[in-house]
Amino acid sequence: MQKPQVAIVHTERFDSSIFEDFLSEVEHENLDLQIQETPEPGPFATVEWFIPTAIIAFIGKAYFEEFLKEMGKDHYNTLKSSLAKLTQKTISQPRIEPVLMGTPGKVSSDNPFSMAYSIMAEGNDGYRFKLLIPKYSPSVNYEAIVLKFMDFIAEYHTLGLTSAASEEISRSGAPGGTILVSYNPKTESIEWLDHLPSEVRAQMNVQQENVADS
C-alpha cells in the first residue's frame, strides 16, 4: 500500500532548518513526510496565482483516504495546528516575498496574496486545491485560514460530490487541474477564486452559451 504523503517543498534560498519544528511535530512512523528543496525558478509565462510559491506545504489525498482512517483524528488535529503555526511563522518573516519576473500582464504589483508561501492539497480526478495566503498583516488571522482550509479538504475526501469543495470545483468549470481558493473572512469560508477579470469571464460565458445554442 502506498504511504500517505505530507511534504514541504521549498526553493534553495530557504534553509530546511526552519521546518524542523513542523517536522518533529508531524512525523509518524506510518507517514511519508518529506522536506524537498528545489532550484530557484526562472521567469514564468503564466497567470501569477498559478506560479508555484517559494514554499509549498503539500498534503496528498492518501493522507485523508488512508492514514487518517487508520490513525484517527489525533494526528489530523496535530497536523492542522502545526501547519497553522508554520504558516504564521513563515508568512511573517521580513522580506520573504520574492521578486517575480514574468510575461507582461501576467504579474501584477497589487496582488494581495503571498508568492512566498501557499498550501496545496491533492483532490480526486486530477484536481489540486491551492490555498492562496494573504501577504503578512497583523490583522489577518492565519490560523483561522489554515484550520478552515484543512476541514474544507477533509470534508471533500469524506463527502465527495456533496462537499463544499466539490461545489467550488463546479463553479470554476475547470475540467481538472488546479483550483484556486482563498478564505473569505466575511463568510468565514473557503471559496473558489477566479483568476480572470470579471469582464473576460462574462465574455467567455456568452461564447459558451452561443456554442450551446448553435
mmCIF file of C-alpha atoms in Angstrom, residues 36-177:
data_model
loop_
_atom_site.group_PDB
_atom_site.id
_atom_site.type_symbol
_atom_site.label_atom_id
_atom_site.label_comp_id
_atom_site.label_asym_id
_atom_site.label_seq_id
_atom_site.Cartn_x
_atom_site.Cartn_y
_atom_site.Cartn_z
ATOM 1 C CA GLN A 36 12.193 18.797 -0.507
ATOM 2 C CA GLU A 37 14.470 21.507 -1.891
ATOM 3 C CA THR A 38 14.079 22.771 -5.472
ATOM 4 C CA PRO A 39 16.188 25.179 -7.571
ATOM 5 C CA GLU A 40 15.196 28.828 -7.798
ATOM 6 C CA PRO A 41 12.782 29.225 -10.729
ATOM 7 C CA GLY A 42 13.291 31.421 -13.757
ATOM 8 C CA PRO A 43 10.739 33.742 -15.401
ATOM 9 C CA PHE A 44 7.187 32.489 -15.785
ATOM 10 C CA ALA A 45 4.728 32.994 -18.631
ATOM 11 C CA THR A 46 1.546 32.191 -16.742
ATOM 12 C CA VAL A 47 -1.044 33.861 -14.548
ATOM 13 C CA GLU A 48 0.551 34.946 -11.275
ATOM 14 C CA TRP A 49 -1.617 32.892 -8.916
ATOM 15 C CA PHE A 50 -0.700 29.678 -10.735
ATOM 16 C CA ILE A 51 3.042 30.277 -10.279
ATOM 17 C CA PRO A 52 4.459 27.914 -7.605
ATOM 18 C CA THR A 53 5.233 29.815 -4.419
ATOM 19 C CA ALA A 54 8.730 29.678 -2.928
ATOM 20 C CA ILE A 55 7.431 27.414 -0.146
ATOM 21 C CA ILE A 56 4.584 24.958 -0.660
ATOM 22 C CA ALA A 57 3.015 22.878 2.084
ATOM 23 C CA PHE A 58 1.564 19.829 0.332
ATOM 24 C CA ILE A 59 -0.994 17.332 1.638
ATOM 25 C CA GLY A 60 -1.592 14.264 -0.524
ATOM 26 C CA LYS A 61 -5.035 12.706 -0.807
ATOM 27 C CA ALA A 62 -3.699 9.457 0.643
ATOM 28 C CA TYR A 63 -3.318 11.263 3.968
ATOM 29 C CA PHE A 64 -7.097 11.650 4.156
ATOM 30 C CA GLU A 65 -8.097 8.426 2.428
ATOM 31 C CA GLU A 66 -5.697 6.054 4.194
ATOM 32 C CA PHE A 67 -3.637 7.498 7.024
ATOM 33 C CA LEU A 68 -6.464 9.450 8.685
ATOM 34 C CA LYS A 69 -8.820 6.468 8.607
ATOM 35 C CA GLU A 70 -6.216 4.235 10.236
ATOM 36 C CA MET A 71 -4.718 6.624 12.769
ATOM 37 C CA GLY A 72 -7.767 8.682 13.754
ATOM 38 C CA LYS A 73 -8.172 12.396 14.295
ATOM 39 C CA ASP A 74 -5.407 12.945 16.840
ATOM 40 C CA HIS A 75 -2.748 13.249 14.163
ATOM 41 C CA TYR A 76 -5.064 15.306 11.952
ATOM 42 C CA ASN A 77 -5.514 17.836 14.752
ATOM 43 C CA THR A 78 -1.745 17.899 15.258
ATOM 44 C CA LEU A 79 -1.188 18.478 11.545
ATOM 45 C CA LYS A 80 -3.703 21.329 11.472
ATOM 46 C CA SER A 81 -2.145 23.005 14.498
ATOM 47 C CA SER A 82 1.420 22.597 13.231
ATOM 48 C CA LEU A 83 0.504 23.810 9.757
ATOM 49 C CA ALA A 84 -1.190 26.878 11.236
ATOM 50 C CA LYS A 85 1.937 27.695 13.263
ATOM 51 C CA LEU A 86 4.189 27.143 10.254
ATOM 52 C CA THR A 87 2.018 29.452 8.152
ATOM 53 C CA GLN A 88 2.134 32.266 10.710
ATOM 54 C CA LYS A 89 5.874 31.811 11.261
ATOM 55 C CA THR A 90 6.706 31.733 7.556
ATOM 56 C CA ILE A 91 4.458 34.473 6.251
ATOM 57 C CA SER A 92 5.608 36.943 8.938
ATOM 58 C CA GLN A 93 9.305 36.689 8.064
ATOM 59 C CA PRO A 94 10.739 40.017 6.871
ATOM 60 C CA ARG A 95 11.465 40.361 3.153
ATOM 61 C CA ILE A 96 10.128 36.899 2.424
ATOM 62 C CA GLU A 97 8.205 37.888 -0.701
ATOM 63 C CA PRO A 98 10.177 37.051 -3.875
ATOM 64 C CA VAL A 99 10.657 39.436 -6.778
ATOM 65 C CA LEU A 100 8.845 37.930 -9.735
ATOM 66 C CA MET A 101 9.863 38.130 -13.348
ATOM 67 C CA GLY A 102 7.340 37.121 -15.954
ATOM 68 C CA THR A 103 5.381 37.949 -19.066
ATOM 69 C CA PRO A 104 3.926 41.499 -19.028
ATOM 70 C CA GLY A 105 0.313 41.404 -17.878
ATOM 71 C CA LYS A 106 0.818 38.143 -16.010
ATOM 72 C CA VAL A 107 2.494 39.652 -12.937
ATOM 73 C CA SER A 108 0.780 42.439 -11.019
ATOM 74 C CA SER A 109 2.067 44.857 -8.409
ATOM 75 C CA ASP A 110 -1.166 44.838 -6.386
ATOM 76 C CA ASN A 111 -1.503 41.091 -5.800
ATOM 77 C CA PRO A 112 -2.815 40.703 -2.223
ATOM 78 C CA PHE A 113 -1.630 37.106 -1.920
ATOM 79 C CA SER A 114 1.784 35.805 -0.963
ATOM 80 C CA MET A 115 4.086 34.421 -3.624
ATOM 81 C CA ALA A 116 6.346 33.106 -0.876
ATOM 82 C CA TYR A 117 4.010 30.575 0.711
ATOM 83 C CA SER A 118 0.900 28.571 -0.138
ATOM 84 C CA ILE A 119 -0.797 25.302 0.774
ATOM 85 C CA MET A 120 -1.609 22.690 -1.845
ATOM 86 C CA ALA A 121 -3.948 19.759 -1.209
ATOM 87 C CA GLU A 122 -4.494 16.892 -3.590
ATOM 88 C CA GLY A 123 -8.050 16.034 -4.588
ATOM 89 C CA ASN A 124 -9.594 13.370 -6.802
ATOM 90 C CA ASP A 125 -9.688 13.079 -10.587
ATOM 91 C CA GLY A 126 -6.545 15.129 -11.077
ATOM 92 C CA TYR A 127 -7.730 18.156 -9.110
ATOM 93 C CA ARG A 128 -5.460 20.089 -6.771
ATOM 94 C CA PHE A 129 -6.604 22.832 -4.414
ATOM 95 C CA LYS A 130 -4.206 25.738 -3.992
ATOM 96 C CA LEU A 131 -4.905 27.909 -0.970
ATOM 97 C CA LEU A 132 -3.709 31.450 -1.609
ATOM 98 C CA ILE A 133 -2.470 33.066 1.608
ATOM 99 C CA PRO A 134 -2.733 36.844 2.150
ATOM 100 C CA LYS A 135 0.562 38.687 2.433
ATOM 101 C CA TYR A 136 1.563 39.410 6.000
ATOM 102 C CA SER A 137 -0.648 41.709 8.013
ATOM 103 C CA PRO A 138 -1.121 41.702 11.792
ATOM 104 C CA SER A 139 -4.869 41.954 11.185
ATOM 105 C CA VAL A 140 -5.057 38.627 9.293
ATOM 106 C CA ASN A 141 -5.982 35.522 11.272
ATOM 107 C CA TYR A 142 -3.734 32.974 9.569
ATOM 108 C CA GLU A 143 -4.695 30.226 11.995
ATOM 109 C CA ALA A 144 -8.369 30.538 11.047
ATOM 110 C CA ILE A 145 -7.457 30.375 7.352
ATOM 111 C CA VAL A 146 -5.449 27.165 7.702
ATOM 112 C CA LEU A 147 -7.895 25.394 10.005
ATOM 113 C CA LYS A 148 -10.838 26.193 7.748
ATOM 114 C CA PHE A 149 -8.964 25.024 4.647
ATOM 115 C CA MET A 150 -7.941 21.737 6.233
ATOM 116 C CA ASP A 151 -11.521 20.994 7.281
ATOM 117 C CA PHE A 152 -12.667 22.017 3.788
ATOM 118 C CA ILE A 153 -10.343 19.392 2.270
ATOM 119 C CA ALA A 154 -11.101 16.723 4.876
ATOM 120 C CA GLU A 155 -14.823 17.137 4.212
ATOM 121 C CA TYR A 156 -14.201 16.826 0.481
ATOM 122 C CA HIS A 157 -12.466 13.475 0.942
ATOM 123 C CA THR A 158 -15.287 12.294 3.218
ATOM 124 C CA LEU A 159 -18.388 13.592 1.428
ATOM 125 C CA GLY A 160 -17.189 13.799 -2.183
ATOM 126 C CA LEU A 161 -19.770 15.343 -4.510
ATOM 127 C CA THR A 162 -21.848 16.790 -1.668
ATOM 128 C CA SER A 163 -18.954 18.711 -0.115
ATOM 129 C CA ALA A 164 -18.330 22.453 -0.310
ATOM 130 C CA ALA A 165 -15.074 21.749 -2.181
ATOM 131 C CA SER A 166 -16.946 19.867 -4.895
ATOM 132 C CA GLU A 167 -19.263 22.863 -5.277
ATOM 133 C CA GLU A 168 -16.267 25.148 -5.795
ATOM 134 C CA ILE A 169 -14.933 22.786 -8.478
ATOM 135 C CA SER A 170 -18.279 23.073 -10.270
ATOM 136 C CA ARG A 171 -18.208 26.864 -10.011
ATOM 137 C CA SER A 172 -14.767 27.003 -11.590
ATOM 138 C CA GLY A 173 -15.832 24.988 -14.617
ATOM 139 C CA ALA A 174 -12.342 23.512 -14.768
ATOM 140 C CA PRO A 175 -12.061 20.005 -16.289
ATOM 141 C CA GLY A 176 -9.166 19.138 -13.957
ATOM 142 C CA GLY A 177 -6.026 20.771 -12.660
#
